[in-house]
Short mmCIF file of C-alpha atoms in Angstrom, two decimals:
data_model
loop_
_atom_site.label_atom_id
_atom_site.label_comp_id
_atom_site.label_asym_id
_atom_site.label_seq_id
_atom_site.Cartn_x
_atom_site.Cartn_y
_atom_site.Cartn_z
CA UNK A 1 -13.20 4.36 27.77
CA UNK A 2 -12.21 0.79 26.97
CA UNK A 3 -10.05 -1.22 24.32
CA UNK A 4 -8.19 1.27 22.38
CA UNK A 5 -6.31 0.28 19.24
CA UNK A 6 -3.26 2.44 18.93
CA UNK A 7 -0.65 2.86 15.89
CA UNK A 8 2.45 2.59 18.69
CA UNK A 9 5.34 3.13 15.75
CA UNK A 10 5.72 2.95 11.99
CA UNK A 11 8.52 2.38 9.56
CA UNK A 12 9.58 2.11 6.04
CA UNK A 13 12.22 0.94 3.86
CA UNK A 14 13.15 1.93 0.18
CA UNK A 15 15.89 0.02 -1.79
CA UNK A 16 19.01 1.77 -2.51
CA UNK A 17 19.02 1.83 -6.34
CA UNK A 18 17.10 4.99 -7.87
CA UNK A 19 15.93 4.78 -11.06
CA UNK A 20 15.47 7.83 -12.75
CA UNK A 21 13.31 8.76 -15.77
CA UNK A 22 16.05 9.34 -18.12
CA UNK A 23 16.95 5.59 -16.91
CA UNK A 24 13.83 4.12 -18.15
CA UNK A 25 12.77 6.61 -21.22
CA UNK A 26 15.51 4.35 -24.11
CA UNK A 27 12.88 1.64 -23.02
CA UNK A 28 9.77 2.79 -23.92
CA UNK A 29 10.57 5.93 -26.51
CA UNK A 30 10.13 8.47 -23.90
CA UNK A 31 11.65 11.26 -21.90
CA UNK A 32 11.55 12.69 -18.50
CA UNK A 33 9.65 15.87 -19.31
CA UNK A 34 6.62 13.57 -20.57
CA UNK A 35 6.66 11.32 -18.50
CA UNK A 36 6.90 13.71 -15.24
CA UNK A 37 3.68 15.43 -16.95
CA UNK A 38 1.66 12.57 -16.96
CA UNK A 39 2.34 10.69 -13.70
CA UNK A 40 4.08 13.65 -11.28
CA UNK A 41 7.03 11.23 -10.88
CA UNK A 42 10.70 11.65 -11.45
CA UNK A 43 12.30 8.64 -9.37
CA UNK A 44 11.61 5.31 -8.16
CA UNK A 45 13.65 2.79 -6.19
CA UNK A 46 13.72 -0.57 -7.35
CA UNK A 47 15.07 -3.75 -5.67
CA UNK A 48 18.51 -5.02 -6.01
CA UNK A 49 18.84 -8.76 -7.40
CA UNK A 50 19.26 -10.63 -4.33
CA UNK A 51 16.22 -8.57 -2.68
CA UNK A 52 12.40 -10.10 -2.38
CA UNK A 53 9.31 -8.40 -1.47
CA UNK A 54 9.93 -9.91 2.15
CA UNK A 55 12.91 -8.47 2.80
CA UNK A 56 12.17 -5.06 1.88
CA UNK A 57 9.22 -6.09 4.41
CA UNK A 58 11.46 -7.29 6.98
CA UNK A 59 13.31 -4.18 7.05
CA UNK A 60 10.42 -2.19 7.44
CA UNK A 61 8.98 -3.81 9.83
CA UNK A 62 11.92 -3.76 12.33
CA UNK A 63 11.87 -0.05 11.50
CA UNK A 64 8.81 0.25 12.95
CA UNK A 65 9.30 -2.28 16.26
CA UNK A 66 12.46 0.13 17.00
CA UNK A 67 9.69 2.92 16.61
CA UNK A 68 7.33 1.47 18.59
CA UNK A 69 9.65 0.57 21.30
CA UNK A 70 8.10 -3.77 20.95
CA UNK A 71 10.24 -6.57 20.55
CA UNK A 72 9.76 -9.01 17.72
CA UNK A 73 8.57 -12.20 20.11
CA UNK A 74 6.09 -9.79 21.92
CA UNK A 75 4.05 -9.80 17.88
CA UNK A 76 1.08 -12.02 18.04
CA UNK A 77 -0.01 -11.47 14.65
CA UNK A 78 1.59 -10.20 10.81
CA UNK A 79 -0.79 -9.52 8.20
CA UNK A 80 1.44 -8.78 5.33
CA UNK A 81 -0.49 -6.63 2.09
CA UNK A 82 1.59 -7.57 -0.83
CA UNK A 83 0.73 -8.02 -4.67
CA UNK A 84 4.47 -9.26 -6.00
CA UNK A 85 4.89 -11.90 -3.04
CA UNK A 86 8.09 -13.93 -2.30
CA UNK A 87 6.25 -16.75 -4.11
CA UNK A 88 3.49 -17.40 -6.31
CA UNK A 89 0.99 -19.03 -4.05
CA UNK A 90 2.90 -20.27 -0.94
CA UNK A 91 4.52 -19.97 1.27
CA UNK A 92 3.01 -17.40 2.02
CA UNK A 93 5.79 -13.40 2.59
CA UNK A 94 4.65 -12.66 5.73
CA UNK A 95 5.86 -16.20 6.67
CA UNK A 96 8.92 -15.58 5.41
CA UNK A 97 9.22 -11.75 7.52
CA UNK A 98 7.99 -13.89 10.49
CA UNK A 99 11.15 -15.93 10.51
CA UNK A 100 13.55 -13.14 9.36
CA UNK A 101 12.67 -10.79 12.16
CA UNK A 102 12.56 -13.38 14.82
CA UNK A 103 8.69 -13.02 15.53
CA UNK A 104 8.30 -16.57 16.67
CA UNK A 105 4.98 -15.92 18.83
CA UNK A 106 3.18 -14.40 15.66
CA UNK A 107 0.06 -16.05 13.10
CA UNK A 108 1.03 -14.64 10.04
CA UNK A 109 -0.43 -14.62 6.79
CA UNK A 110 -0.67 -12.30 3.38
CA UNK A 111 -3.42 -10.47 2.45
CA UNK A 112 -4.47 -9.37 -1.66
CA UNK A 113 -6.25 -6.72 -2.35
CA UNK A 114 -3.36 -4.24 -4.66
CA UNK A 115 -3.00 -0.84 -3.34
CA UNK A 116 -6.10 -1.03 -0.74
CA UNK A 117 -4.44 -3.72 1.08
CA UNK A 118 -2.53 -1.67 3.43
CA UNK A 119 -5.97 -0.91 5.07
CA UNK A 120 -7.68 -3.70 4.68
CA UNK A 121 -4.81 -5.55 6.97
CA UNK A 122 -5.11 -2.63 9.28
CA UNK A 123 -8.66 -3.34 9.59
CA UNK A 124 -7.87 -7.21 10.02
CA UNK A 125 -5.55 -6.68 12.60
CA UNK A 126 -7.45 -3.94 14.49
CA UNK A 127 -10.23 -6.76 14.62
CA UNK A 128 -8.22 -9.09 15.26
CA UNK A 129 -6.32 -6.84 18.75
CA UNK A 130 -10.19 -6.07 19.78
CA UNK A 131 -10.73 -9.80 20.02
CA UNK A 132 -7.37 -10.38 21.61
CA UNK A 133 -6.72 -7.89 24.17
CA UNK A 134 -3.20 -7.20 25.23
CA UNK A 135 -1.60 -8.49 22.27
CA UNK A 136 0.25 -6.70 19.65
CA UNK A 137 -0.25 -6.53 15.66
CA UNK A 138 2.44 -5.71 12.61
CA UNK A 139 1.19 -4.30 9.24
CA UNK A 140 3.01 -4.42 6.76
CA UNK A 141 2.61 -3.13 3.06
CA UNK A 142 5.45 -4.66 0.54
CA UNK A 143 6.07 -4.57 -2.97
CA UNK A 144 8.27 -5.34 -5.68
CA UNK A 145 6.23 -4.74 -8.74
CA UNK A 146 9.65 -3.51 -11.02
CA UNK A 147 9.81 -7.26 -12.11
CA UNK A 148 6.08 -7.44 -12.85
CA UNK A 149 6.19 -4.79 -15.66
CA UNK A 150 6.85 -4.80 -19.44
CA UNK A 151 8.96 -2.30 -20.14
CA UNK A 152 7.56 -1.79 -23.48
CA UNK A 153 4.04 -0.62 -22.64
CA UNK A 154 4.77 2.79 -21.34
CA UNK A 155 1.28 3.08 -19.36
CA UNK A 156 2.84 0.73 -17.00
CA UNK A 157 6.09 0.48 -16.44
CA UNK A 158 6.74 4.20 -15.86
CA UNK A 159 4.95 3.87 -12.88
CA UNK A 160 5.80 1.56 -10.38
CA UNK A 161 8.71 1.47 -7.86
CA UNK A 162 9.41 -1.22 -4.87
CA UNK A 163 9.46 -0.48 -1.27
CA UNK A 164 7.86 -1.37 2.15
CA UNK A 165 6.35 0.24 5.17
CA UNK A 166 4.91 -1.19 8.39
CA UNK A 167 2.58 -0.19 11.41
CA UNK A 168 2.69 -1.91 15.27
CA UNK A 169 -0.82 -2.02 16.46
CA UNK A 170 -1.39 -2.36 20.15
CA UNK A 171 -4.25 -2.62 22.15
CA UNK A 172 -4.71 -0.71 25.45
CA UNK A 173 -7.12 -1.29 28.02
CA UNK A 174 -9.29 2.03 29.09
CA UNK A 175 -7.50 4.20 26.43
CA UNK A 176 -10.16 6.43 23.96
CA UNK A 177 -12.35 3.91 21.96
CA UNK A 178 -12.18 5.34 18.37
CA UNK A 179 -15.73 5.45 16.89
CA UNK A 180 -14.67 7.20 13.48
CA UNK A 181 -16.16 4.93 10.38
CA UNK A 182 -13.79 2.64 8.45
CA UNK A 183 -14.98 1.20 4.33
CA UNK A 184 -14.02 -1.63 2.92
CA UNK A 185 -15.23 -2.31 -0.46
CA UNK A 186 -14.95 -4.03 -4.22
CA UNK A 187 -16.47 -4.69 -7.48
CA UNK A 188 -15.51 -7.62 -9.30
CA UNK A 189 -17.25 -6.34 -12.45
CA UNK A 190 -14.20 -4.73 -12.56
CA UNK A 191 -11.21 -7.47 -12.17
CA UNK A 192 -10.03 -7.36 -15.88
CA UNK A 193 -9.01 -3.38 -15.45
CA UNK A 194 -5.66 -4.45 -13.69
CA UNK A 195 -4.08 -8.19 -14.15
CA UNK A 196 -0.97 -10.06 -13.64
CA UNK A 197 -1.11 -13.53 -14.75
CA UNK A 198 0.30 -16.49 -13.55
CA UNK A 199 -2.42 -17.91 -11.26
CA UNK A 200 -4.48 -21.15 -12.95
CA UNK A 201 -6.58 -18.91 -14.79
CA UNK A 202 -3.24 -17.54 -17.24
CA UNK A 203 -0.76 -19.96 -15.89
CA UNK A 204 2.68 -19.36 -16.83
CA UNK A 205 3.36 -22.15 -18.75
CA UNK A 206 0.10 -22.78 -21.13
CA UNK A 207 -0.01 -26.60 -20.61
CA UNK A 208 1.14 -27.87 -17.31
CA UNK A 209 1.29 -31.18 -18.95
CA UNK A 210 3.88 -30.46 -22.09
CA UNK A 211 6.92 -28.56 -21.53
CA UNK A 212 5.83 -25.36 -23.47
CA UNK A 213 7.67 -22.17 -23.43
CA UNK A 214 6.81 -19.23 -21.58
CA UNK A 215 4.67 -16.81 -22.98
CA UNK A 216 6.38 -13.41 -23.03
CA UNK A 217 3.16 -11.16 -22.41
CA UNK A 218 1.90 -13.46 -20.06
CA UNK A 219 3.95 -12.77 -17.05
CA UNK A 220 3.97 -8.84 -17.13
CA UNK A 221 0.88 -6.89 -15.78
CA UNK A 222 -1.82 -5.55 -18.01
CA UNK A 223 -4.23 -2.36 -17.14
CA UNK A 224 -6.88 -0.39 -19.05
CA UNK A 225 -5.54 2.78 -17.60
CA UNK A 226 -7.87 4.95 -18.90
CA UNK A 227 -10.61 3.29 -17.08
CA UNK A 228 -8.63 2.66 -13.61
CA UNK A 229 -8.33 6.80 -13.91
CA UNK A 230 -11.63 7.11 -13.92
CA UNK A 231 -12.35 4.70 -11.32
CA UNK A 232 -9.78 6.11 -8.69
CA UNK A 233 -11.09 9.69 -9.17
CA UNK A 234 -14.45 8.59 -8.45
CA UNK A 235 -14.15 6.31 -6.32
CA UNK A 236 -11.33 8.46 -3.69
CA UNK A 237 -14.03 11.56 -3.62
CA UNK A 238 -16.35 8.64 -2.64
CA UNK A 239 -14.21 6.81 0.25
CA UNK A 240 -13.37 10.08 1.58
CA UNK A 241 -16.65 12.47 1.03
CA UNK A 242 -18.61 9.25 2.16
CA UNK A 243 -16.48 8.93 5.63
CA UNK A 244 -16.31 12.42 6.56
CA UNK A 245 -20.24 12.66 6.03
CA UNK A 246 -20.40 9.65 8.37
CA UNK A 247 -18.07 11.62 11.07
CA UNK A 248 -20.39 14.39 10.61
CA UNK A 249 -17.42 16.95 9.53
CA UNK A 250 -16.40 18.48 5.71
CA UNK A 251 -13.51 17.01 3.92
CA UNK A 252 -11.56 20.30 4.52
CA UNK A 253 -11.81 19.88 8.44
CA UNK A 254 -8.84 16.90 7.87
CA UNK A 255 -5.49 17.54 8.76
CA UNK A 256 -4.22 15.78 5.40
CA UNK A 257 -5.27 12.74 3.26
CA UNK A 258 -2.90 9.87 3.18
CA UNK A 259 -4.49 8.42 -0.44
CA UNK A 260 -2.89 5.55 -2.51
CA UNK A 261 -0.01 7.24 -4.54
CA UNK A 262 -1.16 6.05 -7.64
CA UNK A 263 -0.19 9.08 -10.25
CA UNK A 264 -0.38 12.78 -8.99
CA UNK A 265 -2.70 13.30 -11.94
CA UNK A 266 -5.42 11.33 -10.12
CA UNK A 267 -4.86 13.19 -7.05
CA UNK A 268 -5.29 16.69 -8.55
CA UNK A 269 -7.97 15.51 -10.47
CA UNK A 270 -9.62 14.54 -7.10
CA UNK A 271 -8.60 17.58 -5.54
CA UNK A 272 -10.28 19.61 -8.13
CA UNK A 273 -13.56 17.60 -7.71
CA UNK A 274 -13.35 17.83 -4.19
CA UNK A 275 -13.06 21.91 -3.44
CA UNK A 276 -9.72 21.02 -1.98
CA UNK A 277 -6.41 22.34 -2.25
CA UNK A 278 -3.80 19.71 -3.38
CA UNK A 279 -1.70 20.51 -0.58
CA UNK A 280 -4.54 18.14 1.33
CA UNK A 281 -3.26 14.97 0.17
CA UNK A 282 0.14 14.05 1.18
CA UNK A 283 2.56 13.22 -1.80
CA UNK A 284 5.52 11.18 -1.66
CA UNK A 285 5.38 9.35 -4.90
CA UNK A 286 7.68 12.14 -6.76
CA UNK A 287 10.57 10.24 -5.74
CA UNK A 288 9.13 6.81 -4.85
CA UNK A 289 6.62 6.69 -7.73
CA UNK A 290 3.42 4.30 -7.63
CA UNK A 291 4.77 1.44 -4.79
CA UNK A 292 1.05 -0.06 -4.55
CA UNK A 293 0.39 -2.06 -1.11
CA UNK A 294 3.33 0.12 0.19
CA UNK A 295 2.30 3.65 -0.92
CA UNK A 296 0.24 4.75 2.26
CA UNK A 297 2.32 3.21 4.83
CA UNK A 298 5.21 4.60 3.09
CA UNK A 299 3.61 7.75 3.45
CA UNK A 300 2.94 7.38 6.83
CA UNK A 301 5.86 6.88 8.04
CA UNK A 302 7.58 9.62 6.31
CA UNK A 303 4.77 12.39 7.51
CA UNK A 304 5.26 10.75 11.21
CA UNK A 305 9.48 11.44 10.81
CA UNK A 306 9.12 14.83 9.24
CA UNK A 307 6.67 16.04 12.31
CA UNK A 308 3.83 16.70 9.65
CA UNK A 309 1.47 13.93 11.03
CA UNK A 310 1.29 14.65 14.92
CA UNK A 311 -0.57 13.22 17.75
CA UNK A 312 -4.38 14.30 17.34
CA UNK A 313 -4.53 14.78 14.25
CA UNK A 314 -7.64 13.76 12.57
CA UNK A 315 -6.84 11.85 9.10
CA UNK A 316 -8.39 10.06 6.08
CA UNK A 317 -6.43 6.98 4.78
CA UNK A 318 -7.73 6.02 1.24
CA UNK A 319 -6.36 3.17 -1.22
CA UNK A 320 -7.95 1.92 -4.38
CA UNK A 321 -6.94 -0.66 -6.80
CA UNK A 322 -7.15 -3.95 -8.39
CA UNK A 323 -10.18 -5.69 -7.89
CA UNK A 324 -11.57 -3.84 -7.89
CA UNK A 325 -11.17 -2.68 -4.61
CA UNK A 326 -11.24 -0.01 -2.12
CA UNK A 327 -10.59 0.91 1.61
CA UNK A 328 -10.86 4.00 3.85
CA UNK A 329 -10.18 4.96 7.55
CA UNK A 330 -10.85 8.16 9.44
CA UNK A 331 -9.81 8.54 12.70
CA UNK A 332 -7.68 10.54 15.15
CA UNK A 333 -3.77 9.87 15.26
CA UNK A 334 -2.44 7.31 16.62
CA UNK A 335 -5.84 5.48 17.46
CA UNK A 336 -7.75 3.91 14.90
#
């Protein structure tokens, strides 16, 4: 017994506009039927015009204090994962959630690392509670990525949808000390496989000095999708083989697999590599499509309020992405 880290509540938020297929297939010469055949989605939600990444955030996140049964002053710290943040390098979203939720006591800052950066800020903040004992921790995931795309390259666009979801982390004095392993990983060998420009490598404007026009391709993201497939299937059989050999127990002894929603292709294909039946890995993106930072707490929260993730259950949380990166947990619910 000693400092336990506990998940207290969770929550999620998902704009009200649905985009369906037959919405988007005009754009890129498509149709539902192909499109549902190579990613497993029909539906997205996307952002209304007066919505940023940190509201979406914001509403999550008081989802999840109403969950958790915390008040927003009682927060000491918001690590918010986000790749399509409120602004391009400051300040910084969770900032901005900070001030709309009334968490006035809280550090807050954003983290990057694409759809592993739901658990990397877990990890942050659980190190962050075992330093700081007695305080309290929100997670949050956020993204808007439906104003990143081009919505003439079809490898892209079809996939993404916006949305938030958000974890309170407490920490508890002589509650059970998890032990179960945590990864945290990246190759930057790989960096050029997903992109969105606009940093002072591929600045928006060309010169800064002369008032040039705005490239068109420039602001849209770019990925070599054949290779990111490759890389996710390998790399999720890795996170989750590699932390279940470390817990000394089979893949198949989990209660389910909370992966990065990236394209239900991926996931079968890792499902077939693995022995394991799809019905393993949750699946939400059907109707929420690829949401990036957001996926896995989105998932989350939606197993905790159907009554699929209980109490005691022993889990695998696995995200991969841009980076490249990648991040795993395993460990009994709630406790990480």
């Amino acid at each position: 017994m000693g400092c336990s880290i506990r998940i207290a509540g969770t929550g999620s938020y998902l704009p009200a506009r649905v985009v369906t297929n037959d919405d988007i297939a005009d754009y890129m010469d498509s149709s539902d039927e192909w499109i549902y055949s190579h990613t497993g989605i029909h539906s997205r939600h996307f952002a209304a015009n007066d919505e940023a990444t940190s509201d979406l955030g914001a509403q999550a996140a008081e989802r999840a204090l109403e969950a958790a049964g915390v008040k927003a002053d009682a927060i000491g710290l918001i690590v918010t994962a986000t790749s399509s943040p409120d602004y391009g390098v400051f300040p910084s979203t969770a900032c901005i959630i900070q001030e709309k939720i009334g968490a006035k006591n809280a550090a807050a800052y954003d983290l990057s690392a694409a759809c592993s950066g739901f658990v990397y800020s877990l990890e942050m903040a659980r190190c962050w509670l075992l330093a700081h004992p007695g305080e309290k921790a929100l997670v949050i995931g956020a993204e808007v990525l439906s104003r990143t795309v081009d919505w003439s390259d079809r490898t892209v666009s079809m996939l993404f949808g916006d949305g938030a979801g958000a974890a309170v982390l407490v920490s508890e004095e002589n509650g059970p000390v998890a032990s179960k392993p945590l990864l945290l990983g990246a190759d930057g060998s790989g960096a050029a496989f997903i992109t969105l420009d606009g940093g002072c490598r591929q600045p928006l404007s060309p010169d800064p000095i002369k008032e040039t026009p705005r490239q068109r391709d420039i602001a849209y993201m770019k990925m070599q999708g054949r290779a990111v497939f490759n890389f996710a299937v390998k790399k999720l059989d890795e996170i989750v083989s590699g932390l279940c050999a470390k817990a000394g127990m089979k893949p198949g002894d989990l209660a389910r697999i909370y992966a990065h929603q990236a394209n239900e292709r991926i996931l079968e294909a890792v499902a077939r590599r693995m022995g394991l039946p799809l019905e393993k890995f949750y699946m939400n993106l059907e109707t929420v499509g690829n949401t990036s930072g957001a996926s896995i707490p989105l998932c989350l929260d939606k197993a905790v309020r159907e009554g699929v993730l209980k109490d005691g259950d022993t889990i695998a949380l696995a995200g991969f992405g841009a980076g490249l990166t990648w991040a795993g947990a395993l460990f009994k619910w709630p406790y990480l």
